[in-house]
PDB file of C-alpha atoms in Angstrom:
ATOM      1  CA  MET A  22     -14.741 -15.383 -11.672  1.00 43.00           C
ATOM      2  CA  SER A  23     -14.313 -14.898 -15.417  1.00 42.00           C
ATOM      3  CA  GLN A  24     -12.278 -17.292 -17.504  1.00 44.00           C
ATOM      4  CA  SER A  25      -9.561 -14.674 -18.027  1.00 49.00           C
ATOM      5  CA  THR A  26      -9.394 -14.092 -14.258  1.00 56.00           C
ATOM      6  CA  GLU A  27      -9.144 -17.852 -13.697  1.00 57.00           C
ATOM      7  CA  VAL A  28      -6.166 -17.985 -16.077  1.00 55.00           C
ATOM      8  CA  ILE A  29      -4.432 -15.086 -14.312  1.00 69.00           C
ATOM      9  CA  HIS A  30      -5.046 -16.688 -10.924  1.00 84.00           C
ATOM     10  CA  SER A  31      -3.550 -20.008 -11.942  1.00 88.00           C
ATOM     11  CA  TYR A  32      -0.040 -20.841 -10.797  1.00 87.00           C
ATOM     12  CA  ALA A  33       1.306 -20.038 -14.265  1.00 90.00           C
ATOM     13  CA  GLY A  34      -0.635 -16.766 -14.332  1.00 89.00           C
ATOM     14  CA  TRP A  35       0.785 -15.620 -11.004  1.00 90.00           C
ATOM     15  CA  GLN A  36       4.267 -16.637 -12.193  1.00 89.00           C
ATOM     16  CA  ARG A  37       3.848 -14.460 -15.313  1.00 91.00           C
ATOM     17  CA  LEU A  38       2.728 -11.506 -13.201  1.00 91.00           C
ATOM     18  CA  ALA A  39       5.641 -12.027 -10.798  1.00 89.00           C
ATOM     19  CA  ALA A  40       8.132 -12.017 -13.673  1.00 89.00           C
ATOM     20  CA  ASP A  41       6.870  -8.605 -14.798  1.00 90.00           C
ATOM     21  CA  ILE A  42       6.552  -6.912 -11.429  1.00 89.00           C
ATOM     22  CA  VAL A  43       9.037  -4.184 -10.533  1.00 90.00           C
ATOM     23  CA  PRO A  44       8.779  -3.249  -6.855  1.00 90.00           C
ATOM     24  CA  ARG A  45       9.529   0.299  -5.729  1.00 92.00           C
ATOM     25  CA  THR A  46      12.783   0.385  -3.803  1.00 96.00           C
ATOM     26  CA  GLN A  47      12.920   3.950  -2.532  1.00 98.00           C
ATOM     27  CA  ALA A  48      11.429   5.490   0.591  1.00 98.00           C
ATOM     28  CA  HIS A  49       8.372   7.724   0.204  1.00 98.00           C
ATOM     29  CA  ILE A  50       9.085  10.939   2.112  1.00 98.00           C
ATOM     30  CA  GLY A  51       7.410  14.283   1.623  1.00 96.00           C
ATOM     31  CA  GLY A  52       5.403  13.119  -1.377  1.00 95.00           C
ATOM     32  CA  ARG A  53       8.451  11.885  -3.301  1.00 97.00           C
ATOM     33  CA  PHE A  54      10.292   8.625  -3.714  1.00 98.00           C
ATOM     34  CA  VAL A  55      13.855   9.104  -2.465  1.00 98.00           C
ATOM     35  CA  ASP A  56      16.942   7.034  -1.751  1.00 98.00           C
ATOM     36  CA  ALA A  57      18.053   6.642   1.846  1.00 98.00           C
ATOM     37  CA  GLN A  58      20.251   9.591   2.858  1.00 98.00           C
ATOM     38  CA  SER A  59      23.043   7.125   3.606  1.00 98.00           C
ATOM     39  CA  ALA A  60      22.597   5.590   0.127  1.00 98.00           C
ATOM     40  CA  GLU A  61      22.563   2.228   1.919  1.00 98.00           C
ATOM     41  CA  THR A  62      20.241  -0.558   0.799  1.00 98.00           C
ATOM     42  CA  PHE A  63      19.222  -3.959   2.083  1.00 97.00           C
ATOM     43  CA  LYS A  64      18.099  -7.077   0.283  1.00 97.00           C
ATOM     44  CA  ALA A  65      14.406  -7.874   0.475  1.00 95.00           C
ATOM     45  CA  ILE A  66      14.280 -11.665   0.362  1.00 95.00           C
ATOM     46  CA  ASN A  67      11.315 -13.886  -0.419  1.00 92.00           C
ATOM     47  CA  PRO A  68      11.294 -16.247   2.584  1.00 93.00           C
ATOM     48  CA  ALA A  69       9.581 -18.999   0.598  1.00 89.00           C
ATOM     49  CA  THR A  70      12.265 -19.160  -2.102  1.00 89.00           C
ATOM     50  CA  GLU A  71      15.146 -17.182  -0.562  1.00 93.00           C
ATOM     51  CA  ALA A  72      15.311 -15.206  -3.834  1.00 91.00           C
ATOM     52  CA  VAL A  73      16.258 -11.537  -3.643  1.00 94.00           C
ATOM     53  CA  ILE A  74      13.195  -9.508  -4.619  1.00 92.00           C
ATOM     54  CA  ALA A  75      14.874  -6.097  -4.616  1.00 95.00           C
ATOM     55  CA  GLU A  76      17.537  -3.908  -3.034  1.00 97.00           C
ATOM     56  CA  VAL A  77      15.513  -1.519  -0.867  1.00 98.00           C
ATOM     57  CA  ALA A  78      16.468   1.843   0.667  1.00 98.00           C
ATOM     58  CA  SER A  79      17.835   1.220   4.158  1.00 98.00           C
ATOM     59  CA  CYS A  80      16.495   4.225   6.018  1.00 98.00           C
ATOM     60  CA  ASP A  81      17.953   5.299   9.337  1.00 98.00           C
ATOM     61  CA  THR A  82      17.253   8.023  11.894  1.00 98.00           C
ATOM     62  CA  ALA A  83      18.071  10.828   9.430  1.00 98.00           C
ATOM     63  CA  ASP A  84      15.414   9.508   7.045  1.00 99.00           C
ATOM     64  CA  VAL A  85      12.904   9.064   9.873  1.00 98.00           C
ATOM     65  CA  ASP A  86      13.550  12.649  10.982  1.00 99.00           C
ATOM     66  CA  ALA A  87      13.013  13.864   7.391  1.00 99.00           C
ATOM     67  CA  ALA A  88       9.761  11.892   7.159  1.00 98.00           C
ATOM     68  CA  VAL A  89       8.503  13.288  10.476  1.00 98.00           C
ATOM     69  CA  ARG A  90       9.386  16.853   9.388  1.00 98.00           C
ATOM     70  CA  ALA A  91       7.568  16.350   6.078  1.00 97.00           C
ATOM     71  CA  ALA A  92       4.531  14.896   7.855  1.00 96.00           C
ATOM     72  CA  ARG A  93       4.453  17.804  10.310  1.00 96.00           C
ATOM     73  CA  GLN A  94       4.721  20.339   7.456  1.00 96.00           C
ATOM     74  CA  SER A  95       1.904  18.623   5.594  1.00 94.00           C
ATOM     75  CA  PHE A  96      -0.244  18.553   8.727  1.00 94.00           C
ATOM     76  CA  GLU A  97       0.400  22.237   9.417  1.00 96.00           C
ATOM     77  CA  ALA A  98      -0.353  23.110   5.770  1.00 96.00           C
ATOM     78  CA  GLY A  99      -3.754  21.484   6.249  1.00 94.00           C
ATOM     79  CA  HIS A 100      -3.688  19.068   3.324  1.00 88.00           C
ATOM     80  CA  TRP A 101      -5.478  16.514   5.506  1.00 90.00           C
ATOM     81  CA  SER A 102      -5.926  18.145   8.888  1.00 91.00           C
ATOM     82  CA  ARG A 103      -8.206  20.861   7.506  1.00 93.00           C
ATOM     83  CA  CYS A 104     -10.015  18.714   4.934  1.00 92.00           C
ATOM     84  CA  THR A 105     -13.773  18.684   5.138  1.00 92.00           C
ATOM     85  CA  PRO A 106     -15.408  15.397   6.111  1.00 92.00           C
ATOM     86  CA  ALA A 107     -16.750  15.100   2.542  1.00 94.00           C
ATOM     87  CA  ALA A 108     -13.237  15.464   1.101  1.00 95.00           C
ATOM     88  CA  ARG A 109     -11.847  12.886   3.540  1.00 95.00           C
ATOM     89  CA  LYS A 110     -14.667  10.540   2.618  1.00 96.00           C
ATOM     90  CA  ARG A 111     -13.795  10.822  -1.080  1.00 97.00           C
ATOM     91  CA  VAL A 112     -10.107  10.147  -0.405  1.00 97.00           C
ATOM     92  CA  LEU A 113     -10.681   7.100   1.810  1.00 98.00           C
ATOM     93  CA  CYS A 114     -13.332   5.593  -0.478  1.00 98.00           C
ATOM     94  CA  ARG A 115     -11.077   6.170  -3.499  1.00 99.00           C
ATOM     95  CA  LEU A 116      -8.210   4.467  -1.681  1.00 98.00           C
ATOM     96  CA  GLY A 117     -10.472   1.465  -1.059  1.00 98.00           C
ATOM     97  CA  GLU A 118     -11.311   1.381  -4.782  1.00 98.00           C
ATOM     98  CA  LEU A 119      -7.642   1.609  -5.785  1.00 98.00           C
ATOM     99  CA  ILE A 120      -6.695  -1.240  -3.445  1.00 98.00           C
ATOM    100  CA  ALA A 121      -9.353  -3.417  -5.093  1.00 98.00           C
ATOM    101  CA  THR A 122      -8.326  -2.317  -8.596  1.00 97.00           C
ATOM    102  CA  HIS A 123      -4.651  -3.098  -7.959  1.00 96.00           C
ATOM    103  CA  GLY A 124      -5.396  -6.164  -5.852  1.00 96.00           C
ATOM    104  CA  GLU A 125      -3.449  -8.620  -7.974  1.00 95.00           C
ATOM    105  CA  GLU A 126      -0.250  -6.571  -7.819  1.00 94.00           C
ATOM    106  CA  LEU A 127      -0.653  -5.863  -4.099  1.00 96.00           C
ATOM    107  CA  ALA A 128      -1.350  -9.521  -3.309  1.00 96.00           C
ATOM    108  CA  LEU A 129       1.633 -10.625  -5.357  1.00 95.00           C
ATOM    109  CA  LEU A 130       3.970  -8.108  -3.689  1.00 94.00           C
ATOM    110  CA  ASP A 131       2.705  -9.231  -0.278  1.00 94.00           C
ATOM    111  CA  SER A 132       3.262 -12.854  -1.196  1.00 94.00           C
ATOM    112  CA  LEU A 133       6.755 -12.268  -2.567  1.00 92.00           C
ATOM    113  CA  ASN A 134       7.733 -10.175   0.448  1.00 92.00           C
ATOM    114  CA  MET A 135       6.531 -12.506   3.194  1.00 92.00           C
ATOM    115  CA  GLY A 136       6.123 -15.902   1.567  1.00 88.00           C
ATOM    116  CA  LYS A 137       2.364 -15.892   2.103  1.00 90.00           C
ATOM    117  CA  ARG A 138       0.155 -17.820  -0.310  1.00 93.00           C
ATOM    118  CA  VAL A 139      -0.800 -15.356  -3.037  1.00 94.00           C
ATOM    119  CA  ALA A 140      -4.340 -16.759  -3.118  1.00 93.00           C
ATOM    120  CA  ASP A 141      -4.794 -15.872   0.571  1.00 95.00           C
ATOM    121  CA  ALA A 142      -3.437 -12.374   0.033  1.00 96.00           C
ATOM    122  CA  PHE A 143      -5.733 -11.878  -2.977  1.00 97.00           C
ATOM    123  CA  ASP A 144      -8.874 -13.577  -1.644  1.00 96.00           C
ATOM    124  CA  ILE A 145      -8.695 -12.415   1.983  1.00 97.00           C
ATOM    125  CA  ASP A 146      -6.324  -9.502   2.580  1.00 98.00           C
ATOM    126  CA  VAL A 147      -7.076  -7.365  -0.482  1.00 98.00           C
ATOM    127  CA  PRO A 148     -10.881  -7.387  -0.093  1.00 98.00           C
ATOM    128  CA  ALA A 149     -10.642  -6.871   3.677  1.00 98.00           C
ATOM    129  CA  THR A 150      -8.251  -3.936   3.317  1.00 98.00           C
ATOM    130  CA  SER A 151     -10.305  -2.373   0.531  1.00 99.00           C
ATOM    131  CA  ALA A 152     -13.469  -2.750   2.614  1.00 98.00           C
ATOM    132  CA  LEU A 153     -11.771  -1.248   5.669  1.00 98.00           C
ATOM    133  CA  PHE A 154     -10.902   1.991   3.868  1.00 98.00           C
ATOM    134  CA  SER A 155     -14.348   2.139   2.281  1.00 97.00           C
ATOM    135  CA  TRP A 156     -16.041   1.550   5.652  1.00 95.00           C
ATOM    136  CA  TYR A 157     -14.105   4.356   7.340  1.00 94.00           C
ATOM    137  CA  GLY A 158     -14.731   6.624   4.362  1.00 96.00           C
ATOM    138  CA  GLU A 159     -18.457   5.987   4.551  1.00 94.00           C
ATOM    139  CA  ALA A 160     -18.478   6.438   8.344  1.00 91.00           C
ATOM    140  CA  ILE A 161     -17.052   9.954   8.188  1.00 88.00           C
ATOM    141  CA  ASP A 162     -20.249  11.782   7.343  1.00 82.00           C
ATOM    142  CA  LYS A 163     -22.658   9.762   9.428  1.00 81.00           C
ATOM    143  CA  LEU A 164     -24.181  12.070  11.990  1.00 67.00           C
ATOM    144  CA  ASN A 165     -24.013  10.847  15.571  1.00 70.00           C
ATOM    145  CA  GLY A 166     -23.804  14.235  17.193  1.00 66.00           C
ATOM    146  CA  GLU A 167     -20.215  14.641  16.025  1.00 66.00           C
ATOM    147  CA  VAL A 168     -17.938  13.857  13.096  1.00 64.00           C
ATOM    148  CA  ALA A 169     -16.267  10.460  13.464  1.00 58.00           C
ATOM    149  CA  PRO A 170     -12.501  10.778  14.018  1.00 65.00           C
ATOM    150  CA  THR A 171     -10.223   9.546  11.228  1.00 64.00           C
TER     151      THR A 171
END
């Protein structure tokens, strides 16, 4: 670990990052961030400190129905369902890279949201999740008589 990384991963470093973080509060439906159709929100609370992290879109059945419709339309359009194995591999491997690249922010958001130790989220969860997407990406084009399902 470099000296600059050690400074960031100190208690004070994580505190500085937490002060600057702005979590997304909208639902992601159909490729866009949107408010809940009801315009209702709920408080996301850090269980370790009981501090309110954000007011988050409180989605209900109307939002779930919209998300399912959008997912079905995307599937039918073939954005993923008709992708070649090579294209799927690139997407999954890139997602693994992005998780690693944004690991500090993801670990911090996880910690703030559930009260988990940020060091555990950063040292265990981020690398494991990044590796998982990379593993499945790499497995796609391995020939075993058929293309591995994704």
